[in-house]
Coordinates of C-alpha atoms in Angstrom, one line a residue:
M282 CA -16.3 -33.0 -9.2
A283 CA -19.7 -31.3 -8.3
K284 CA -20.4 -28.0 -10.0
I285 CA -18.9 -25.1 -8.2
S286 CA -22.5 -23.4 -7.8
S287 CA -23.5 -26.4 -5.7
Y288 CA -21.2 -25.3 -2.9
F289 CA -23.1 -21.9 -2.5
E290 CA -26.6 -23.4 -2.4
A291 CA -28.9 -23.4 0.7
D292 CA -28.2 -27.1 1.7
S293 CA -24.4 -27.1 0.8
V294 CA -21.6 -28.0 3.0
L295 CA -20.8 -24.3 3.5
A296 CA -24.4 -23.5 4.5
Q297 CA -24.3 -26.4 7.1
A298 CA -21.0 -25.5 8.6
L299 CA -20.9 -21.7 8.4
P300 CA -23.2 -19.7 10.8
G301 CA -25.1 -17.0 8.9
F302 CA -24.3 -18.5 5.5
A303 CA -27.0 -17.7 2.8
P304 CA -26.9 -18.2 -0.9
R305 CA -26.1 -15.0 -2.9
A306 CA -26.6 -14.9 -6.6
A307 CA -23.7 -12.6 -7.3
Q308 CA -21.3 -14.7 -5.2
T309 CA -22.4 -17.9 -7.1
T310 CA -21.9 -16.0 -10.5
M311 CA -18.4 -14.9 -9.4
A312 CA -17.4 -18.3 -8.2
T313 CA -18.4 -20.0 -11.5
A314 CA -16.5 -17.5 -13.5
V315 CA -13.5 -17.9 -11.4
A316 CA -13.6 -21.8 -11.6
S317 CA -14.0 -21.5 -15.4
T318 CA -11.0 -19.1 -15.6
L319 CA -8.8 -21.4 -13.4
K320 CA -9.7 -24.4 -15.5
K321 CA -9.1 -22.7 -18.9
R322 CA -6.0 -20.7 -17.7
Q323 CA -7.5 -17.4 -19.0
Q324 CA -7.8 -13.9 -17.6
L325 CA -10.7 -12.5 -15.6
V326 CA -11.4 -9.0 -14.1
V327 CA -14.3 -8.8 -11.6
E328 CA -15.7 -5.9 -9.8
A329 CA -17.6 -7.3 -6.8
E330 CA -19.2 -4.5 -4.7
T331 CA -19.5 -4.8 -0.9
G332 CA -21.7 -7.6 0.2
T333 CA -21.2 -10.0 -2.7
G334 CA -19.0 -12.3 -0.8
K335 CA -16.1 -12.1 -3.1
T336 CA -13.6 -13.6 -0.8
Y337 CA -15.3 -17.0 -0.7
A338 CA -16.1 -16.7 -4.3
Y339 CA -12.5 -17.0 -5.3
L340 CA -11.1 -19.1 -2.3
V341 CA -13.6 -21.9 -2.8
P342 CA -12.6 -22.5 -6.6
A343 CA -9.0 -22.0 -5.7
L344 CA -9.1 -24.8 -3.1
L345 CA -11.0 -27.1 -5.3
S346 CA -8.8 -26.7 -8.4
D347 CA -5.7 -28.6 -9.3
G348 CA -2.4 -27.0 -9.3
K349 CA -0.6 -24.3 -7.2
A350 CA -2.3 -20.9 -6.6
I351 CA -1.1 -17.6 -5.3
I352 CA -3.5 -15.3 -3.6
S353 CA -2.2 -11.7 -3.5
T354 CA -3.8 -8.9 -1.3
G355 CA -3.1 -5.2 -1.2
T356 CA -3.0 -4.9 2.7
K357 CA -1.4 -6.9 5.4
A358 CA -4.8 -6.9 7.2
L359 CA -6.5 -8.8 4.4
Q360 CA -3.5 -11.2 4.1
E361 CA -3.8 -12.1 7.8
Q362 CA -7.5 -12.3 7.6
L363 CA -7.3 -14.9 4.6
F364 CA -4.7 -17.0 6.2
H365 CA -5.8 -17.0 9.8
R366 CA -9.5 -16.9 9.5
D367 CA -11.0 -17.7 6.2
L368 CA -8.7 -20.3 4.7
P369 CA -8.5 -22.6 7.8
T370 CA -12.3 -22.8 7.8
L371 CA -12.7 -23.5 4.1
R372 CA -9.6 -25.8 3.8
K373 CA -10.9 -28.0 6.6
L374 CA -14.4 -28.3 4.8
L375 CA -13.3 -28.6 1.3
A376 CA -9.5 -29.5 0.8
P377 CA -8.0 -30.8 4.1
S378 CA -5.1 -32.4 2.3
K379 CA -4.0 -29.1 0.6
V380 CA -1.0 -27.2 2.1
V381 CA -1.5 -23.5 2.7
A382 CA 1.3 -21.0 3.5
L383 CA 1.7 -17.4 4.3
L384 CA 4.6 -15.5 3.0
K385 CA 5.4 -11.8 3.9
G386 CA 8.1 -9.4 2.7
R387 CA 11.7 -9.8 4.1
A388 CA 11.3 -6.8 6.4
N389 CA 8.7 -8.9 8.4
Y390 CA 11.3 -11.5 9.3
L391 CA 14.0 -11.4 11.9
C392 CA 17.5 -11.8 10.5
I393 CA 19.6 -13.9 13.0
H394 CA 22.9 -12.8 11.5
R395 CA 22.0 -9.1 11.9
L396 CA 20.7 -9.7 15.3
Q397 CA 24.0 -11.2 16.4
A398 CA 25.9 -8.3 14.8
A399 CA 23.6 -5.8 16.7
Q400 CA 24.4 -7.6 19.9
A401 CA 28.2 -7.4 19.2
H402 CA 28.0 -3.6 18.7
A403 CA 25.2 -2.8 21.0
S404 CA 27.2 0.2 22.4
E405 CA 26.8 1.9 19.0
L406 CA 23.0 1.9 19.3
T407 CA 20.8 4.6 20.9
K408 CA 19.4 3.9 24.3
V409 CA 15.9 3.3 22.8
Q410 CA 17.4 0.7 20.4
Q411 CA 19.4 -0.9 23.2
Q412 CA 16.2 -1.3 25.2
Q413 CA 14.2 -2.6 22.2
L414 CA 17.0 -5.0 21.3
R415 CA 16.7 -6.8 24.7
E416 CA 13.0 -7.4 23.9
V417 CA 13.9 -8.8 20.5
Q418 CA 16.5 -11.1 22.1
I419 CA 14.1 -12.5 24.5
W420 CA 11.4 -13.1 21.7
A421 CA 14.0 -14.6 19.3
Q422 CA 14.6 -17.5 21.7
R423 CA 11.0 -18.8 21.5
T424 CA 9.9 -17.7 18.1
R425 CA 9.2 -20.3 15.4
D426 CA 8.5 -18.2 12.3
G427 CA 10.6 -15.1 13.0
D428 CA 7.7 -12.9 12.2
V429 CA 8.6 -9.5 14.0
G430 CA 5.0 -8.5 13.9
A431 CA 4.4 -10.9 16.8
I432 CA 6.8 -8.9 19.2
S433 CA 3.9 -7.5 21.4
G434 CA 5.9 -5.0 23.2
L435 CA 7.4 -3.4 20.1
P436 CA 5.6 -0.5 18.1
E437 CA 5.2 -1.0 14.3
D438 CA 7.8 1.6 13.6
A439 CA 10.4 0.5 16.3
E440 CA 13.8 1.9 15.7
I441 CA 15.4 -1.4 16.2
L442 CA 13.5 -3.2 13.4
P443 CA 15.7 -2.1 10.5
V444 CA 18.7 -3.2 12.5
V445 CA 17.6 -6.8 13.1
T446 CA 15.9 -7.4 9.7
S447 CA 17.4 -7.5 6.3
T448 CA 17.0 -5.8 3.0
V449 CA 17.7 -7.0 -0.5
D450 CA 20.9 -4.9 -0.3
N451 CA 22.4 -6.1 3.0
C452 CA 21.3 -9.8 2.8
L453 CA 24.3 -12.1 2.4
G454 CA 22.2 -14.8 0.7
R455 CA 23.7 -18.2 0.4
D456 CA 27.0 -16.7 1.7
C457 CA 25.4 -16.2 5.1
P458 CA 26.7 -18.5 7.7
L459 CA 23.2 -18.9 9.2
Y460 CA 21.5 -19.4 5.8
D461 CA 20.0 -22.9 6.8
D462 CA 18.4 -21.4 9.9
C463 CA 17.2 -18.2 8.2
H464 CA 13.5 -17.5 9.0
L465 CA 13.0 -16.0 5.5
V466 CA 14.5 -18.9 3.7
L467 CA 12.4 -21.3 5.7
A468 CA 9.2 -19.3 5.0
R469 CA 10.1 -19.3 1.3
K470 CA 10.6 -23.1 1.2
K471 CA 7.1 -23.5 2.8
A472 CA 5.7 -21.3 0.2
L473 CA 7.3 -23.2 -2.6
D474 CA 6.1 -26.5 -1.2
A475 CA 2.5 -25.2 -0.6
D476 CA -0.6 -25.7 -2.9
L477 CA -1.8 -22.2 -2.0
V478 CA 0.3 -19.2 -1.0
V479 CA -1.1 -15.9 0.4
V480 CA 1.3 -13.0 -0.4
N481 CA 0.8 -9.2 -0.8
H482 CA 1.1 -7.2 -4.0
H483 CA 4.5 -5.7 -3.1
L484 CA 6.1 -9.1 -2.5
F485 CA 4.4 -10.4 -5.7
F486 CA 6.0 -7.7 -7.8
A487 CA 9.4 -7.9 -6.0
D488 CA 9.3 -11.6 -7.0
M489 CA 8.0 -11.1 -10.6
A490 CA 10.4 -8.1 -11.3
L491 CA 13.2 -10.2 -9.8
K492 CA 14.1 -7.4 -7.4
D493 CA 14.6 -9.7 -4.5
V494 CA 17.9 -11.6 -5.2
G495 CA 17.6 -15.4 -4.8
F496 CA 13.9 -15.4 -5.1
G497 CA 12.0 -14.9 -8.3
E498 CA 10.9 -18.5 -8.3
L499 CA 7.5 -18.3 -6.7
V500 CA 5.5 -16.8 -9.5
P501 CA 6.8 -19.1 -12.3
A502 CA 5.9 -22.2 -10.2
A503 CA 2.2 -21.2 -9.9
D504 CA -0.7 -22.3 -12.1
A505 CA -2.9 -19.4 -11.1
V506 CA -2.7 -16.0 -9.5
I507 CA -5.6 -14.2 -7.9
F508 CA -5.3 -10.6 -7.0
D509 CA -7.8 -9.1 -4.3
E510 CA -7.8 -5.3 -3.8
A511 CA -6.6 -5.2 -7.4
H512 CA -7.2 -1.5 -7.9
Q513 CA -3.9 -1.0 -6.2
L514 CA -1.9 -3.0 -8.7
P515 CA -1.2 -0.2 -11.5
D516 CA 0.7 2.1 -9.0
I517 CA 2.4 -0.8 -7.3
A518 CA 3.6 -2.3 -10.6
S519 CA 5.0 1.1 -11.7
Q520 CA 7.1 1.2 -8.6
Y521 CA 8.7 -2.3 -9.2
F522 CA 9.3 -1.8 -12.9
G523 CA 11.0 1.5 -12.1
E524 CA 14.2 2.4 -10.2
A525 CA 14.9 4.3 -7.0
V526 CA 17.8 5.3 -4.9
S527 CA 17.6 7.0 -1.5
S528 CA 20.1 8.8 0.7
R529 CA 18.8 6.6 3.6
Q530 CA 20.0 3.5 1.8
L531 CA 23.5 5.0 1.3
Q532 CA 23.6 6.4 4.8
E533 CA 22.8 2.9 6.2
L534 CA 25.6 1.5 4.0
A535 CA 28.1 4.0 5.4
H536 CA 27.1 3.4 9.0
E537 CA 27.5 -0.4 8.5
I538 CA 30.9 0.0 6.9
K539 CA 31.9 2.1 9.9
V540 CA 30.7 -0.8 12.4
L541 CA 32.9 -3.2 10.3
Y542 CA 35.8 -0.9 10.8
L543 CA 35.3 -0.8 14.6
T544 CA 34.7 -4.5 15.0
E545 CA 36.4 -6.6 12.3
L546 CA 38.7 -4.4 10.3
K547 CA 40.4 -2.1 12.9
D548 CA 43.5 -1.8 10.7
L549 CA 41.6 -0.3 7.8
R550 CA 41.3 3.4 9.0
Q551 CA 40.7 4.5 5.5
L552 CA 37.4 2.6 5.4
E553 CA 36.1 4.8 8.2
K554 CA 37.3 8.0 6.4
A555 CA 35.6 7.0 3.1
A556 CA 32.4 6.2 4.9
D557 CA 32.4 9.6 6.7
K558 CA 33.1 11.4 3.5
L559 CA 30.0 9.9 1.9
L560 CA 27.9 10.7 5.0
L561 CA 29.0 14.4 4.8
S562 CA 28.3 14.5 1.0
L563 CA 24.7 13.0 1.8
R564 CA 24.1 15.7 4.3
D565 CA 25.0 18.4 1.8
W566 CA 22.8 16.7 -0.8
R567 CA 19.7 17.0 1.4
L568 CA 20.4 20.8 1.8
V569 CA 19.9 21.4 -2.0
F570 CA 16.4 20.3 -1.7
P571 CA 13.3 22.3 -0.2
T572 CA 13.1 22.1 3.7
E573 CA 9.5 21.0 3.8
P574 CA 8.9 17.3 2.9
Q575 CA 7.5 17.1 -0.5
R576 CA 7.4 15.5 -4.0
G577 CA 8.7 17.2 -7.0
N578 CA 9.9 17.0 -10.6
W579 CA 13.5 15.7 -10.5
R580 CA 14.2 16.4 -14.2
Q581 CA 13.5 20.1 -13.5
H582 CA 15.3 20.2 -10.3
A583 CA 18.3 18.5 -11.5
A584 CA 19.0 21.3 -14.0
Q585 CA 20.2 23.7 -11.2
A586 CA 23.9 24.2 -10.8
E587 CA 24.0 23.6 -7.1
V588 CA 22.1 20.4 -7.3
Q589 CA 24.5 19.2 -10.0
Q590 CA 27.5 20.0 -7.8
A591 CA 26.1 18.3 -4.7
A592 CA 25.0 15.2 -6.9
Q593 CA 28.7 15.0 -8.3
A594 CA 30.0 15.1 -4.7
V595 CA 27.9 12.1 -3.7
E596 CA 29.0 10.2 -6.8
D597 CA 32.6 11.0 -6.1
S598 CA 32.3 9.8 -2.5
L599 CA 30.7 6.6 -3.6
T600 CA 33.5 6.0 -6.2
F601 CA 36.1 6.6 -3.5
L602 CA 34.4 4.2 -1.1
V603 CA 34.3 1.6 -4.0
H604 CA 38.1 1.9 -4.4
V605 CA 38.8 1.6 -0.7
I606 CA 36.7 -1.4 -0.2
K607 CA 38.2 -3.1 -3.2
Q608 CA 41.6 -3.1 -1.6
A609 CA 40.1 -5.4 1.3
L610 CA 37.9 -7.7 -0.6
G611 CA 37.9 -11.4 0.8
R612 CA 38.6 -10.4 4.3
S613 CA 34.9 -10.3 5.4
K614 CA 31.8 -11.5 3.8
D615 CA 29.8 -8.4 5.1
L616 CA 32.5 -6.2 3.5
D617 CA 32.2 -8.1 0.2
N618 CA 28.4 -7.6 0.4
A619 CA 28.9 -3.9 1.1
Y620 CA 31.2 -3.6 -2.0
D621 CA 28.4 -5.2 -4.2
R622 CA 26.0 -2.7 -2.7
C623 CA 28.3 0.3 -3.4
I624 CA 28.7 -0.8 -7.0
D625 CA 24.9 -1.2 -7.3
G626 CA 24.2 2.1 -5.5
L627 CA 26.7 3.9 -7.8
A628 CA 25.1 2.5 -11.0
K629 CA 21.6 3.5 -9.8
W630 CA 22.8 7.0 -8.9
Q631 CA 24.4 7.4 -12.4
L632 CA 21.3 6.1 -14.1
L633 CA 19.1 8.5 -12.2
M634 CA 21.3 11.4 -13.1
D635 CA 20.4 10.8 -16.8
T636 CA 17.0 12.5 -16.7
Q637 CA 16.7 13.1 -20.5
R638 CA 15.5 9.6 -21.3
T639 CA 11.8 9.4 -22.6
G640 CA 9.0 7.1 -21.4
Y641 CA 9.6 7.8 -17.6
S642 CA 8.7 10.2 -15.0
F643 CA 11.7 11.3 -12.9
W644 CA 10.7 12.7 -9.4
Y645 CA 12.0 13.1 -6.1
E646 CA 10.6 12.6 -2.6
T647 CA 11.9 14.3 0.6
T648 CA 11.4 13.7 4.3
V649 CA 12.9 16.0 7.0
R650 CA 16.3 14.2 6.6
Q651 CA 16.2 12.1 3.4
V652 CA 15.9 12.4 -0.4
T653 CA 14.8 9.6 -2.7
L654 CA 15.0 9.8 -6.4
H655 CA 12.6 7.7 -8.6
Q656 CA 12.4 6.7 -12.2
T657 CA 8.9 5.4 -12.9
P658 CA 7.7 4.1 -16.2
L659 CA 4.7 6.0 -17.6
S660 CA 3.1 2.7 -18.6
V661 CA 3.6 -0.9 -17.3
A662 CA 1.0 -2.3 -19.9
D663 CA 3.6 -3.8 -22.3
K664 CA 5.8 -5.5 -19.6
F665 CA 3.0 -6.7 -17.3
G666 CA 0.6 -7.6 -20.1
G667 CA 3.3 -9.3 -22.0
Y668 CA 4.3 -11.4 -19.1
L669 CA 0.8 -12.6 -18.6
N670 CA 0.3 -13.5 -22.2
R671 CA 3.5 -15.4 -22.3
S672 CA 2.6 -17.5 -19.1
D673 CA 0.4 -20.6 -19.2
M674 CA -1.5 -19.4 -16.0
A675 CA -4.8 -18.2 -14.9
W676 CA -4.9 -14.6 -13.8
I677 CA -7.8 -13.2 -11.8
F678 CA -8.1 -9.5 -10.6
T679 CA -10.9 -8.5 -8.3
S680 CA -11.8 -5.5 -6.1
A681 CA -15.0 -3.6 -5.1
T682 CA -13.7 -0.7 -7.2
L683 CA -12.3 -1.4 -10.6
A684 CA -14.7 0.1 -13.1
V685 CA -15.9 3.5 -14.0
G686 CA -19.6 3.0 -14.2
E687 CA -19.4 -0.5 -15.7
D688 CA -16.4 0.3 -18.0
F689 CA -13.1 -1.4 -17.1
T690 CA -11.1 0.1 -19.8
H691 CA -9.0 2.3 -17.5
F692 CA -7.9 -0.5 -15.4
T693 CA -7.4 -3.1 -18.0
H694 CA -5.4 -0.8 -20.3
Q695 CA -3.1 0.2 -17.5
L696 CA -2.1 -3.4 -17.0
G697 CA -2.3 -4.6 -20.5
L698 CA -5.2 -6.9 -19.9
Y699 CA -6.5 -6.7 -23.4
K700 CA -7.7 -10.4 -23.6
A701 CA -9.4 -10.4 -20.1
A702 CA -13.0 -11.2 -19.6
T703 CA -14.8 -8.7 -17.3
L704 CA -17.7 -9.0 -14.9
C705 CA -19.4 -6.4 -12.9
L706 CA -21.5 -7.5 -9.8
P707 CA -23.7 -5.1 -7.8
S708 CA -24.0 -5.2 -4.1
P709 CA -27.0 -7.0 -2.8
F710 CA -27.7 -4.2 -0.1
N711 CA -30.7 -2.0 -0.4
F712 CA -28.9 1.3 -0.5
A713 CA -32.0 3.3 -1.3
E714 CA -33.4 2.2 2.1
Q715 CA -30.2 1.9 4.1
A716 CA -28.4 5.1 3.2
V717 CA -28.6 8.8 2.1
L718 CA -26.1 10.6 -0.1
C719 CA -26.1 14.3 0.6
M720 CA -24.4 17.0 -1.5
P721 CA -25.0 20.1 0.5
R722 CA -25.8 23.5 -1.2
Y723 CA -24.1 26.8 -0.7
L724 CA -20.5 25.5 -0.1
P725 CA -17.3 27.5 -0.7
Q726 CA -15.1 26.1 -3.5
P727 CA -12.8 23.2 -2.2
H728 CA -9.7 25.4 -2.6
E729 CA -11.1 28.4 -0.6
F730 CA -9.8 29.2 2.9
S731 CA -13.4 29.3 4.3
M732 CA -13.9 25.6 3.4
A733 CA -12.4 24.3 6.6
D734 CA -14.7 26.4 8.8
K735 CA -17.7 25.1 6.7
L736 CA -16.5 21.5 7.1
V737 CA -16.4 22.0 11.0
E738 CA -19.8 23.5 10.8
I739 CA -21.3 20.5 9.0
V740 CA -19.5 18.0 11.3
L741 CA -20.9 19.7 14.5
Q742 CA -24.4 19.6 12.9
V743 CA -23.8 15.9 12.3
L744 CA -22.6 15.2 15.9
E745 CA -25.7 17.0 17.3
V746 CA -28.1 14.5 15.8
N747 CA -25.8 11.4 15.5
T748 CA -25.5 11.1 19.4
S749 CA -25.0 7.3 19.7
G750 CA -23.1 6.6 16.4
G751 CA -19.7 7.3 15.1
T752 CA -18.5 9.6 12.3
F753 CA -15.7 9.4 9.8
V754 CA -14.4 12.5 8.3
L755 CA -12.2 11.7 5.2
F756 CA -9.7 14.2 3.6
T757 CA -7.7 14.4 0.4
S758 CA -4.8 16.3 2.1
H759 CA -3.0 16.2 5.5
R760 CA -3.2 20.0 5.6
M761 CA -6.8 20.2 5.6
L762 CA -7.0 17.4 8.1
Q763 CA -4.9 19.3 10.5
R764 CA -6.7 22.5 10.1
V765 CA -10.1 21.0 10.7
A766 CA -8.6 18.9 13.7
T767 CA -7.3 22.2 15.3
L768 CA -10.7 24.0 14.8
L769 CA -12.9 21.0 15.9
A770 CA -11.0 20.0 19.0
P771 CA -12.2 22.7 21.3
L772 CA -15.8 22.6 20.0
T773 CA -16.8 19.0 20.9
D774 CA -16.6 16.7 23.7
R775 CA -16.5 13.6 21.6
E776 CA -13.4 11.6 21.4
L777 CA -11.5 13.0 18.4
L778 CA -9.2 10.4 16.7
V779 CA -6.7 12.1 14.3
Q780 CA -4.6 10.1 11.8
G781 CA -0.9 10.3 12.7
S782 CA -1.5 10.5 16.5
T783 CA -1.0 6.6 16.8
S784 CA -1.1 3.6 14.5
K785 CA -4.0 3.0 12.0
R786 CA -4.9 -0.3 13.8
E787 CA -5.0 1.5 17.3
L788 CA -7.2 4.3 15.9
L789 CA -9.7 1.9 14.5
E790 CA -9.8 -0.2 17.7
Q791 CA -10.4 3.0 19.7
F792 CA -13.0 4.2 17.2
I793 CA -15.0 1.0 17.4
A794 CA -14.6 0.6 21.2
N795 CA -16.0 4.1 21.8
G796 CA -19.0 3.6 19.5
R797 CA -19.6 7.4 19.0
A798 CA -16.1 8.8 18.2
V799 CA -15.1 11.1 15.4
L800 CA -12.1 9.9 13.3
L801 CA -10.2 12.3 10.9
G802 CA -8.2 10.4 8.2
T803 CA -6.6 10.8 4.8
A804 CA -5.8 8.2 2.0
S805 CA -5.2 5.1 4.2
F806 CA -8.7 5.4 5.7
W807 CA -10.5 5.7 2.4
E808 CA -10.0 1.8 1.9
G809 CA -9.4 -1.4 3.7
V810 CA -11.5 -0.3 6.7
D811 CA -14.5 -2.4 7.8
V812 CA -16.6 -0.7 10.6
R813 CA -20.0 -2.4 11.0
G814 CA -23.1 -1.3 12.9
D815 CA -23.7 2.0 14.7
A816 CA -20.0 2.6 15.4
L817 CA -20.0 4.2 11.9
R818 CA -23.2 6.0 10.9
C819 CA -21.9 9.0 8.9
V820 CA -19.0 9.4 6.5
I821 CA -18.1 13.0 5.5
I822 CA -15.7 13.5 2.5
D823 CA -14.1 16.9 2.1
K824 CA -13.8 17.0 -1.6
L825 CA -13.5 14.9 -4.9
P826 CA -10.2 12.9 -4.7
F827 CA -8.4 14.2 -7.6
A828 CA -4.6 13.7 -7.5
S829 CA -2.6 16.8 -6.8
P830 CA -1.8 18.6 -10.1
D831 CA 1.8 19.0 -8.6
D832 CA 2.4 15.2 -8.5
P833 CA 5.3 14.6 -10.8
L834 CA 4.0 11.2 -12.1
L835 CA 0.6 12.7 -13.0
Q836 CA 2.2 15.7 -14.8
A837 CA 4.3 13.3 -16.9
R838 CA 1.3 11.2 -17.8
V839 CA -0.7 14.3 -18.7
E840 CA 2.2 15.5 -20.9
D841 CA 2.4 12.0 -22.5
C842 CA -1.3 12.2 -23.3
R843 CA -1.0 15.6 -24.9
L844 CA 1.9 14.5 -27.1
R845 CA -0.2 11.5 -28.3
G846 CA -3.2 13.8 -28.9
V847 CA -5.3 12.3 -26.2
E848 CA -7.4 14.4 -23.8
P849 CA -5.6 13.9 -20.4
F850 CA -8.4 14.8 -18.0
M851 CA -10.8 12.0 -19.2
R852 CA -8.0 9.5 -19.6
V853 CA -5.6 9.9 -16.6
Q854 CA -7.2 12.3 -14.1
L855 CA -10.8 11.5 -13.8
P856 CA -10.9 7.7 -13.6
P857 CA -8.6 7.4 -10.5
A858 CA -10.7 9.9 -8.7
I859 CA -13.9 8.2 -9.5
I860 CA -12.4 4.9 -8.1
A861 CA -11.1 6.6 -5.1
L862 CA -14.5 8.2 -4.2
K863 CA -16.0 4.7 -4.6
Q864 CA -13.5 3.4 -2.0
G865 CA -14.4 6.2 0.5
A866 CA -18.1 5.9 0.0
G867 CA -17.7 2.1 0.5
R868 CA -16.8 2.7 4.2
L869 CA -20.4 3.5 5.1
I870 CA -22.6 0.4 4.4
R871 CA -20.8 -2.8 5.2
D872 CA -23.6 -5.3 5.8
A873 CA -27.3 -5.7 5.3
H874 CA -28.2 -4.1 8.6
D875 CA -26.0 -1.0 8.4
Q876 CA -27.6 2.4 7.9
G877 CA -26.1 5.9 7.6
V878 CA -25.4 9.0 5.7
L879 CA -22.7 9.9 3.1
I880 CA -22.0 13.6 2.7
V881 CA -19.7 14.8 -0.1
C882 CA -18.8 18.5 0.5
D883 CA -17.8 19.3 -3.1
Q884 CA -20.2 21.3 -5.4
R885 CA -18.5 20.0 -8.5
L886 CA -20.4 16.7 -7.9
V887 CA -23.4 18.7 -9.1
T888 CA -22.1 21.7 -11.2
K889 CA -19.5 20.0 -13.4
P890 CA -20.4 17.9 -16.4
Y891 CA -18.1 15.0 -15.1
G892 CA -20.1 15.0 -11.8
G893 CA -22.6 12.6 -13.4
L894 CA -19.8 10.1 -13.9
F895 CA -18.9 10.2 -10.2
L896 CA -22.5 9.7 -9.3
K897 CA -23.2 6.9 -11.7
S898 CA -20.4 4.9 -10.0
L899 CA -21.6 5.4 -6.5
P900 CA -24.1 3.0 -4.8
A901 CA -27.8 3.8 -5.5
M902 CA -28.4 5.7 -2.3
R903 CA -31.3 8.1 -1.8
R904 CA -29.9 11.5 -2.9
T905 CA -30.5 15.0 -1.5
R906 CA -29.0 18.5 -1.6
E907 CA -30.6 19.5 1.7
L908 CA -28.3 18.8 4.7
N909 CA -31.5 18.9 6.9
D910 CA -32.7 15.8 5.0
A911 CA -29.6 14.0 5.9
L912 CA -29.6 15.1 9.5
E913 CA -33.3 14.0 9.9
F914 CA -32.3 10.5 8.6
L915 CA -29.6 10.4 11.3
K916 CA -32.0 11.7 13.9
A917 CA -34.4 8.9 13.0
L918 CA -31.7 6.2 13.5
E919 CA -31.5 7.3 17.0
T920 CA -35.0 6.1 17.8
S921 CA -35.2 3.0 15.3

């Protein structure tokens, strides 16, 4: 086989077939390292900054190598892009005989059994659900893959979707009468038979941690795993190696049992009574938590007498429901499944009541109506790293943001990647010519009330000169976003797009279509957003993205550091903030022709000793402390 580098040369098959393809040294370096890692079945961590062409740098070696490969992404957007755009082109050129498959999580696939059940008790649904159910029914007759994302008339958060899709809890598995026709089962069979499978991180860890019953066979069957957007892995891995139980899960279980009583088991009146008892105890359970949605320390909250009393009431209701269902086992497969879910829910509930165990963070998360309890391990390095070392597989991790400076220690130690080779590839863009980084003088401290007014003042000054380009304003909190949105709305005639007003996809489409809009966003807009050209000329960041000191998982990790005699700020608080700022800054320059200004409105970038670490990790833009310099740069773009 030809050297992998030959595929990235000026006269290669890729250059001849792909418009605009040009050799890039960083891309060739990465592709060579990936090919070597795949062949030797080793571990590799690569930071490839924007513009290096990392997608092709791992897809080409993966398609040319022997064996089965899994590509895992952090977002659905990249998953769809790889499968529908990048892979078809490269597969046709390089490996036409290879079979490629896309596999999503089970919530993306229509459950035929649950659709039929929903049709049978449609009168129990809300009017909105009934209307949406009719759309699902029409679509279900013509779909081939059952991917509910293809139902064009349905919003992403449609009320009917949880009713017609399955969860690990309510899936009947092989006991389902429609198992052979199941869209999810068929998608998994395709994935197992394919040479290359595109998944996302959540699905990967569900499989690896055996959280999805009847699955857990995809990862062991692979010869190589490649993670793109790998900076997300430590947090996602922690979720899947932990445990959680939510009042919503238990409420859905109770409602499904009530439907079974009304449709199949009308002689079991006690079934409805037991389900109603559980629902009542769950309503009382929500009342012992703060009214405002928030995260909090479960270990501390659980010490209160009224919380213990409410928790005991839920446990008693679950125990009673188990006893009632036990008397009718064998009469209905759905009821038998509900019994297993009750037993599992009760076991998790009792586990999460024991908050005195060490090595975990115990925290709760509330919405207006629901409470979820979490048990999250403080470290997944032993479990994840151990799994990798025991496997005879190649493992590749890549992202535009993995290192602090050129140091990968924070990332590799979180995942136990002590044997991994590392590679840091800079962007080929000329940032000094293309962009300006401005750190304005005389700003209030980030926590001061007047900061919102100052941000609005800066945004208005930018809009005055950036007349034909778009502006992102990125925030670290929803509260500040809403304050600035309220203040800014009456002061500008620009289209103001605010996160939460509609879906992320729609906001981005409107932003690009307008060409000179202002978009206000929080965490999800700091990464995975690719807006090129004049549609995005300025990115304003309200402050350095440190995690909230009230975050219970952070608190637990800080306390763990102190107990081990390690300085927590440098170990657990600073590195994620640096990586997050790199992500936000990376929204600005997306190709060699982009130009623009990055404004970071946080004095700590200059006044604190650690500010230098942030600056060292950012692209080498021309820097200034004078806002007027940045405004002049934007003004010049209007005439260029």
